[in-house]
mmCIF file of C-alpha atoms in Angstrom:
data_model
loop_
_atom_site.group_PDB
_atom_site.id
_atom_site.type_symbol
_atom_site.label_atom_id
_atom_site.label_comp_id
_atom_site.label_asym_id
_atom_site.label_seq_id
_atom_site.Cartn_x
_atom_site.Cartn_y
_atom_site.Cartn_z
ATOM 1 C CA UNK I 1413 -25.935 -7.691 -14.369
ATOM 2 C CA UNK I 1414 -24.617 -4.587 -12.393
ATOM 3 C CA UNK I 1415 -27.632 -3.428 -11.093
ATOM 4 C CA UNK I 1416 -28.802 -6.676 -10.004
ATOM 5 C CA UNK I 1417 -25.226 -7.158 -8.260
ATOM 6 C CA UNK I 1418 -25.527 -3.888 -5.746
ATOM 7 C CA UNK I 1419 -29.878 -3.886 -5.989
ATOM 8 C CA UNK I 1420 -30.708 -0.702 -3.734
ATOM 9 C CA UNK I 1421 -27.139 0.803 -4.057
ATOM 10 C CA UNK I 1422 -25.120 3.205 -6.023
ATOM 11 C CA UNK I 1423 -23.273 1.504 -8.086
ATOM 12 C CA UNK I 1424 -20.626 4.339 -10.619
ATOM 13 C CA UNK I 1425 -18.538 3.920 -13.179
ATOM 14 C CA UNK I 1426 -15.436 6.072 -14.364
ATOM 15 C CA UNK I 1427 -14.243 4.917 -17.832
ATOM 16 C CA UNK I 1428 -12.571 6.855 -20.623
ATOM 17 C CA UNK I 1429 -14.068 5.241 -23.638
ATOM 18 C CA UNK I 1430 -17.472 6.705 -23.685
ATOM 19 C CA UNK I 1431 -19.332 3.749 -25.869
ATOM 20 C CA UNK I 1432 -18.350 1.671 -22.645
ATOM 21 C CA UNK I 1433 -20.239 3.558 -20.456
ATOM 22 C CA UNK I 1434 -22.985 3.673 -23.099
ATOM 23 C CA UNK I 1435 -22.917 -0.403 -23.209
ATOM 24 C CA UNK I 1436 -23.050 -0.634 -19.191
ATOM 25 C CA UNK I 1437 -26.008 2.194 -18.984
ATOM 26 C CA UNK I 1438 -27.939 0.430 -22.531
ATOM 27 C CA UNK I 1439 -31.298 -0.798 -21.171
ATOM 28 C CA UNK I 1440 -30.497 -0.146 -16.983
ATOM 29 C CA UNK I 1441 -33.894 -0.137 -16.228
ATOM 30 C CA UNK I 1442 -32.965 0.293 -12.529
ATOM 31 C CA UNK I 1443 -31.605 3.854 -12.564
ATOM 32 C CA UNK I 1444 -29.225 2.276 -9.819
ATOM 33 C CA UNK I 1445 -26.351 3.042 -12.129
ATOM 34 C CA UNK I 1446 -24.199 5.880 -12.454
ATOM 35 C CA UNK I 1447 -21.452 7.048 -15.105
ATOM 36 C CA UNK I 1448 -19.048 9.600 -15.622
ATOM 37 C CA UNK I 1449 -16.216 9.740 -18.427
ATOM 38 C CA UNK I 1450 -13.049 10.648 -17.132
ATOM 39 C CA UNK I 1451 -9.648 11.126 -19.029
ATOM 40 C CA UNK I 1452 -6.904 9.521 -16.404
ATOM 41 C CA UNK I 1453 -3.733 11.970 -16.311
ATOM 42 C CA UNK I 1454 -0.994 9.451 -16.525
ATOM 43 C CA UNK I 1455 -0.085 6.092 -19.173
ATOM 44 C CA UNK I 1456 1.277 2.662 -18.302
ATOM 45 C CA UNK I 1457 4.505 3.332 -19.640
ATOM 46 C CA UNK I 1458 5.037 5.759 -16.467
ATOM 47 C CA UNK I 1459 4.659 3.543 -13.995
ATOM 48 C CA UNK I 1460 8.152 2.665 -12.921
ATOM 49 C CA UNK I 1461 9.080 6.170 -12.959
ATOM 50 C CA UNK I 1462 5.934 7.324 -10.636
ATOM 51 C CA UNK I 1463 6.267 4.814 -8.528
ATOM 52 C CA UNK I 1464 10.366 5.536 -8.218
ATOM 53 C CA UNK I 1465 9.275 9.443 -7.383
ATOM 54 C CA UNK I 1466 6.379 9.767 -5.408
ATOM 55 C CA UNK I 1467 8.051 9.480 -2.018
ATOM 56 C CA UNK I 1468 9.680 12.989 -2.799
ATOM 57 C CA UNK I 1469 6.564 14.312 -2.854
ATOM 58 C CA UNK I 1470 5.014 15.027 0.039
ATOM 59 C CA UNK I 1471 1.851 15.658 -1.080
ATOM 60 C CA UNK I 1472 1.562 11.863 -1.929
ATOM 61 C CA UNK I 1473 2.467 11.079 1.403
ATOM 62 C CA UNK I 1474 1.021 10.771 4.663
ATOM 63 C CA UNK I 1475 -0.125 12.366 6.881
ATOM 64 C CA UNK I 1476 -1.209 14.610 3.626
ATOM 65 C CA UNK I 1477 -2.775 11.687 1.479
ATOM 66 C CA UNK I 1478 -5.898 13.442 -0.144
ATOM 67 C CA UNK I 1479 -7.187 13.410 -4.127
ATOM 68 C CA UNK I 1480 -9.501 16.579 -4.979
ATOM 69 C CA UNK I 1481 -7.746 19.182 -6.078
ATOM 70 C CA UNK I 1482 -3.742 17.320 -5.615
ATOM 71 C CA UNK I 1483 -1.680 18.061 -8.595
ATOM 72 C CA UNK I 1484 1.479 18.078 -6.843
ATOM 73 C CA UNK I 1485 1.137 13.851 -6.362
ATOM 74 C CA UNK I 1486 1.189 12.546 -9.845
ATOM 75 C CA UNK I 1487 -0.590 9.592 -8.405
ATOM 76 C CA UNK I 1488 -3.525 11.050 -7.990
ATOM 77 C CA UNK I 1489 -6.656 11.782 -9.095
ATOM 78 C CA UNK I 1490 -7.475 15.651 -8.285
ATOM 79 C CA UNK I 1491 -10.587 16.057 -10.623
ATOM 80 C CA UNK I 1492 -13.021 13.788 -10.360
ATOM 81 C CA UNK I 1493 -16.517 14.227 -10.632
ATOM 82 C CA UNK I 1494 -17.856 15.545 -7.082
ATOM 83 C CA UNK I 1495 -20.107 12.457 -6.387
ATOM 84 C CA UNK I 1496 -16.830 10.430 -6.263
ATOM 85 C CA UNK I 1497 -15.301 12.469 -3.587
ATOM 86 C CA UNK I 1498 -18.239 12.854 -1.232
ATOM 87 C CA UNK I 1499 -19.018 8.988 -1.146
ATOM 88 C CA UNK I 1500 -17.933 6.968 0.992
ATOM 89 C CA UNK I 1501 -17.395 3.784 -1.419
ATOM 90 C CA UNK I 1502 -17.972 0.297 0.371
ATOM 91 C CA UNK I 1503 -16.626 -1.441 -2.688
ATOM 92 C CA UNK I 1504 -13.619 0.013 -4.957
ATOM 93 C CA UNK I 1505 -12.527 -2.100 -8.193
ATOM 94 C CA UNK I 1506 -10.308 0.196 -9.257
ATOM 95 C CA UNK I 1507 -7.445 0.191 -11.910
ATOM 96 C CA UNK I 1508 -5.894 3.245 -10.241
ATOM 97 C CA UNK I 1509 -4.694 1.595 -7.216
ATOM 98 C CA UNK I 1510 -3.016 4.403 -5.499
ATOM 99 C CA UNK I 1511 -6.045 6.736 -5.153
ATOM 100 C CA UNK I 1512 -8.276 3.276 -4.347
ATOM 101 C CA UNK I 1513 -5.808 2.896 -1.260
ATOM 102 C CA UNK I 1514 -6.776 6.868 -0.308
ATOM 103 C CA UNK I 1515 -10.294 6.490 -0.739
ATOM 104 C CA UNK I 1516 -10.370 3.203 1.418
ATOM 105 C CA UNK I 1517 -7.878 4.854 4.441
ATOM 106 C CA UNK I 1518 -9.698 8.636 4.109
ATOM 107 C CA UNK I 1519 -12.940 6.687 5.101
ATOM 108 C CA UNK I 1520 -14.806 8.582 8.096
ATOM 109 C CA UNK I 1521 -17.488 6.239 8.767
ATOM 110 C CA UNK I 1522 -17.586 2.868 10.243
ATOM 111 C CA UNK I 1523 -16.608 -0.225 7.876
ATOM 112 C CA UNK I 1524 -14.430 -1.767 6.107
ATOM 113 C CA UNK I 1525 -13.699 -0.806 2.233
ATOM 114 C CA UNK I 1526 -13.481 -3.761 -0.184
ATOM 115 C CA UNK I 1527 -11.100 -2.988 -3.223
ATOM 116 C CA UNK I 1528 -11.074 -5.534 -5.978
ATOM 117 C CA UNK I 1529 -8.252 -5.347 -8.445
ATOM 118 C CA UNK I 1530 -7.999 -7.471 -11.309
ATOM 119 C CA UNK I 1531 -4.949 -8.523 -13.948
ATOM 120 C CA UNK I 1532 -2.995 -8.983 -11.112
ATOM 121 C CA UNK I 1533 -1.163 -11.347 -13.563
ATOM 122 C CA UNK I 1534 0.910 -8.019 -14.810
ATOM 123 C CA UNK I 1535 3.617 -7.116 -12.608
ATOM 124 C CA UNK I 1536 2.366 -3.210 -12.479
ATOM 125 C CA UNK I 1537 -0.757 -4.304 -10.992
ATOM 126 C CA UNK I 1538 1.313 -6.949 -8.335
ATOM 127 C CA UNK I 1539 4.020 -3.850 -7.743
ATOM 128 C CA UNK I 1540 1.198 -1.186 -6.782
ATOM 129 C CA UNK I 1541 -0.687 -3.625 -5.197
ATOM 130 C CA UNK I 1542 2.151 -4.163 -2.496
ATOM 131 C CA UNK I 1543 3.085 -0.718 -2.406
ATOM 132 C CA UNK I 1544 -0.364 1.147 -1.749
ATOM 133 C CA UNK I 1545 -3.146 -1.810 -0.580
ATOM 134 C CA UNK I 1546 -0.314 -3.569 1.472
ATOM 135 C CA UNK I 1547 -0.195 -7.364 1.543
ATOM 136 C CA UNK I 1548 -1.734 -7.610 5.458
ATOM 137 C CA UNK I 1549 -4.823 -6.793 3.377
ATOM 138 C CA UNK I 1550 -5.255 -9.512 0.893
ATOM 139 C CA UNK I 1551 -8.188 -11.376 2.315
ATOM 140 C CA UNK I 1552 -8.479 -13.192 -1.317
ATOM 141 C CA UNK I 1553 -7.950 -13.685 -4.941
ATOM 142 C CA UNK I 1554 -9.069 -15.920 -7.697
ATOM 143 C CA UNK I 1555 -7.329 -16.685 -10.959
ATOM 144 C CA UNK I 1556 -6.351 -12.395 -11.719
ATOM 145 C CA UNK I 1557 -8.300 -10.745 -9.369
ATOM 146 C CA UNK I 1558 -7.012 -9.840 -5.766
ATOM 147 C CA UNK I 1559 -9.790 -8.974 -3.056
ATOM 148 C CA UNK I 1560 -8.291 -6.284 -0.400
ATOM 149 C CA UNK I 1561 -10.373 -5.083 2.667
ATOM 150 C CA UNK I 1562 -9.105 -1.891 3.614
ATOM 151 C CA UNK I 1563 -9.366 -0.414 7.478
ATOM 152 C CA UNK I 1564 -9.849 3.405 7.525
ATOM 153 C CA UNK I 1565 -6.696 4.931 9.022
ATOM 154 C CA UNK I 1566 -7.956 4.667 12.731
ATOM 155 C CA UNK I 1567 -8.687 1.096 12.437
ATOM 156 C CA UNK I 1568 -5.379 0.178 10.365
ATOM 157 C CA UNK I 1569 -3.788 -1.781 13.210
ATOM 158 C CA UNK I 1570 -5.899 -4.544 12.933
ATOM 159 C CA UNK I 1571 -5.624 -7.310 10.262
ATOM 160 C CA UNK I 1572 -8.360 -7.285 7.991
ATOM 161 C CA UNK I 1573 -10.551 -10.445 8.475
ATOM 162 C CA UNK I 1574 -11.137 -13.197 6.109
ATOM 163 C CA UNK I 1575 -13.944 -13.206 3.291
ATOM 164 C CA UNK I 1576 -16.396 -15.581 4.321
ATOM 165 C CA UNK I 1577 -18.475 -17.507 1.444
ATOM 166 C CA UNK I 1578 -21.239 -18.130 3.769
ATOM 167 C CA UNK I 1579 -21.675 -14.367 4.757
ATOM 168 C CA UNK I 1580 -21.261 -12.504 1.674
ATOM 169 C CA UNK I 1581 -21.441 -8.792 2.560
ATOM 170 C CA UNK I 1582 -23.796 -6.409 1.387
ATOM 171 C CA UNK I 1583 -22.384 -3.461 -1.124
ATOM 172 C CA UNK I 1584 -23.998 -0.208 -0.767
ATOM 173 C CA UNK I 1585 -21.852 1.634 -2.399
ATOM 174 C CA UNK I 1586 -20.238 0.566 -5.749
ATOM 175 C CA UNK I 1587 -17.288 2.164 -7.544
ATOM 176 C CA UNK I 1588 -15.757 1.037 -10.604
ATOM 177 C CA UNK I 1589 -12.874 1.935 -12.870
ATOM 178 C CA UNK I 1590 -12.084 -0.263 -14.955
ATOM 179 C CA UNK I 1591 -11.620 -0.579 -19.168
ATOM 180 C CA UNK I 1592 -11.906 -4.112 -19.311
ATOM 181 C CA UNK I 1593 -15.210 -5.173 -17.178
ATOM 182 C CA UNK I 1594 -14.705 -8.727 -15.805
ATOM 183 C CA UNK I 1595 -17.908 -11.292 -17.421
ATOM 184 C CA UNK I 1596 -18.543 -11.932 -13.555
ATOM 185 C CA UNK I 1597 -19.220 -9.978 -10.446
ATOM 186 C CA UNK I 1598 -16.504 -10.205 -8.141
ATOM 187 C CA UNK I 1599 -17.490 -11.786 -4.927
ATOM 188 C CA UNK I 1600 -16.623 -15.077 -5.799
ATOM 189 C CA UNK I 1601 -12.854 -14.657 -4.364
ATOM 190 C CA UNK I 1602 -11.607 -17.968 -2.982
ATOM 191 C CA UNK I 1603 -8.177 -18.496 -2.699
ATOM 192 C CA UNK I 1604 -5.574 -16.257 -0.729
ATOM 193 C CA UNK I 1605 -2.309 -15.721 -2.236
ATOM 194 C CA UNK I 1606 -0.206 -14.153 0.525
ATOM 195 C CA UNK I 1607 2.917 -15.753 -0.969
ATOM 196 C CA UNK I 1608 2.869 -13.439 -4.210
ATOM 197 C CA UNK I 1609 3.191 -10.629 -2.576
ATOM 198 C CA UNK I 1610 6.623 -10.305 -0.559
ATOM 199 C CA UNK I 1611 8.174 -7.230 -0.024
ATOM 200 C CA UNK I 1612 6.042 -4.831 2.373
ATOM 201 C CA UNK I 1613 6.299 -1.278 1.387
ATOM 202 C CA UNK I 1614 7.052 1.832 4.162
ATOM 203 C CA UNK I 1615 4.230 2.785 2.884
ATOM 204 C CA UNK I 1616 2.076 0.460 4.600
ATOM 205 C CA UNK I 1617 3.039 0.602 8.317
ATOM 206 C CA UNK I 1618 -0.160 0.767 10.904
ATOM 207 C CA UNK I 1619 0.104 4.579 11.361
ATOM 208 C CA UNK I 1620 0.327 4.743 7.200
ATOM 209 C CA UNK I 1621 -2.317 6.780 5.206
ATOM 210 C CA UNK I 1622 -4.311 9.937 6.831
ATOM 211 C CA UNK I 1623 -5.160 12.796 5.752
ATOM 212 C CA UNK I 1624 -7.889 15.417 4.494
ATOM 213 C CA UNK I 1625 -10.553 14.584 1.221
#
């Protein structure tokens, strides 16, 4: 199913459990697909706490947003495989939301970046979401999954423009992280639920999230 979903595209997964990323690779005949296992440095059970401390950190903040190599902002990821760093991902479904929101602003080429995150149904998902993707993104969302599209830092003034169902776009670039793979790609995103989402964080002004990779 994944390879047929970005056909001609890299398409990676991170994922801790290793038998996942065996099931996903089992029988790709495509080569298309790419895996790494990766061990995530924080739990659940932090995630009032980081999200209480980050903004006494600088290094979490911009104009010094960046992932390789970042230790000093908790919400990172500093040590990723290489690959993940020097792509420029078109499409992000990501569980950790923070360095999705980097990736997407840190873009240097033209485009938009489309971040899917799902079990949006849990408030830690709904709290990071508003903090880091910023509600004036939300183009979308479907039972739990949310569909952002995410202007590089130059572009962020503008609001992001509506997913159309009659122009679906084209995925070059695939990134997943995710330990519980929805049975469905996720372009089917019909419904926009602005109204969930109502307290804008300072961290999503226009002038929000630059930085170096």
């Amino acid at each position: 199913m994944w390879s047929a979903f970005n056909a001609g595209g890299k398409t990676l997964f991170l994922e801790e459990d290793p038998k996942w990323v065996d099931t996903v690779l089992k029988g790709d005949k495509s080569h298309f697909l790419r895996a790494h296992t990766v061990k995530y440095p924080t739990q659940l059970q932090q995630s009032n706490e980081l999200l209480r401390s980050y903004k006494s950190e600088p290094g979490c903040l911009p104009p010094k947003t960046f992932l390789k190599g970042n230790r000093r902002c908790r919400l990172a990821l500093p040590d990723l495989p290489q690959e993940v760093y020097e792509t420029e991902w078109d499409l992000v479904m990501d569980g950790a939301i923070y360095s999705a929101a980097v990736m997407a602003r840190n873009r240097k080429g033209k485009g938009l970046t489309d971040v899917f995150l799902h079990d949006v149904n849990r408030p830690v998902e709904r709290t990071y979401a508003t903090e880091f993707l910023c509600k004036k993104n939300l183009v979308d969302g479907t039972g739990r999954l949310w569909h952002f599209r995410i202007p590089p830092v130059r572009d962020e003034g503008a609001e992001a423009p509506r997913a159309s169902a009659n122009s679906p776009p084209h995925f070059t670039n695939f990134l997943a992280s995710t330990s519980d793979p929805p049975s469905t790609p996720p372009a089917k995103s019909r419904r926009r639920p602005r109204e969930r989402l109502k307290k804008e964080s300072t961290h999503c002004p226009p002038h929000s999230v630059s930085g170096r990779r």
